[in-house]
Amino acid sequence: MKVFVSVDMEGISGLVRWADVTPGSIDFQLNRSLMTADANAAIEGAFNAGATEVVVEENHGVEDLCVLRMDEIDPRCRVVRGAGRPGASTMAGLDDTCDLVMLVGHHARAGSFPGIMAHTISYTEFSLVSLAGTPVGEADFFIRRAGELSVPVGLITGDQIVAEQVANLCPDVEQVILKQALGRQAGDCIPPLRARAMIQEGASRAVQRAMGHELGPYPTSGPYEFEVALRKPANEAMAENLASLNEFELLNDEQVRLVADRIELGFRRVAYLGYARRAGATKY
Ligand SMILES: [Zn+2]
């Protein structure tokens, strides 16, 4: 049983504000340890229940940030991290050799309220990302990518909003709710020391369910049609960049449409829109 664990930061136990997950802020170094400890709890739970291999991949800051503490992470796992990852970007380690996906520290999608640090890929750039007319978040990309590979999603940890959003697509997912969102930057939190025990138990149950064939992959296939609502109008450079790429269509100065056959390409293309304002940036 090979388990893939995607770790983000906004849904980590105890963290509620953007300042908690932003490099240079007062608690950022401490919070890296909290993130690593939540990941370790999932790894521990997975191995305790019979997993034989665990691959952890960082999702915070798309590819730009390396947040997990490598001196604290469980030495039994492998960690995929860093910029310029091939394939499905922050899902580079997720392939069809994986048997189960766990989403640790994930957050609600853009447009959610409440929802602790709710956003989709880029809070500063996008106000909403829709797939076939329905708002989606990062967890929705992971669920579909896993679905394309016939891998079930067995665990979500974060606030009650992301848990509900994941459970809507994956009804048998283990929901470990570590904080109740009270707004976008406020929450009623279970202290990390207790939260870790909950994550560990949830991860063990997820592995047991996967072994018992109680979890099914989310049925999905392309093409995927996305619309991205920009927070501010496209600048000249962005309009020029997008005009040179056939796969993007600027519907108006705040709305971009794109189609992708596979979800990994959809993820890369949406993420690219987060830096498409730079003059000459046409590679993603
Ligand atoms: Zn993040």
GROMACS .gro file of C-alpha atoms in nm, residues 17 21 26 34 83 108 122 151 176 188 216 221 236 255:
model
   14
   17ARG     CA    1  -0.426   3.401   0.941
   21VAL     CA    2   0.164   3.098   0.649
   26ILE     CA    3   0.646   3.635   1.335
   34LEU     CA    4   0.344   2.257   1.315
   83ALA     CA    5   1.012   2.464  -0.818
  108ALA     CA    6  -1.153   2.575   0.128
  122SER     CA    7  -0.351   3.225  -0.576
  151VAL     CA    8  -0.660   0.636  -0.693
  176VAL     CA    9  -1.045   1.526   1.037
  188ASP     CA   10  -1.198   2.786   1.680
  216GLY     CA   11  -1.355   0.427  -0.480
  221SER     CA   12  -1.240   1.253  -1.746
  236GLU     CA   13  -0.098   4.486  -2.113
  255GLN     CA   14  -1.210   3.671  -1.700
   0.00000   0.00000   0.00000
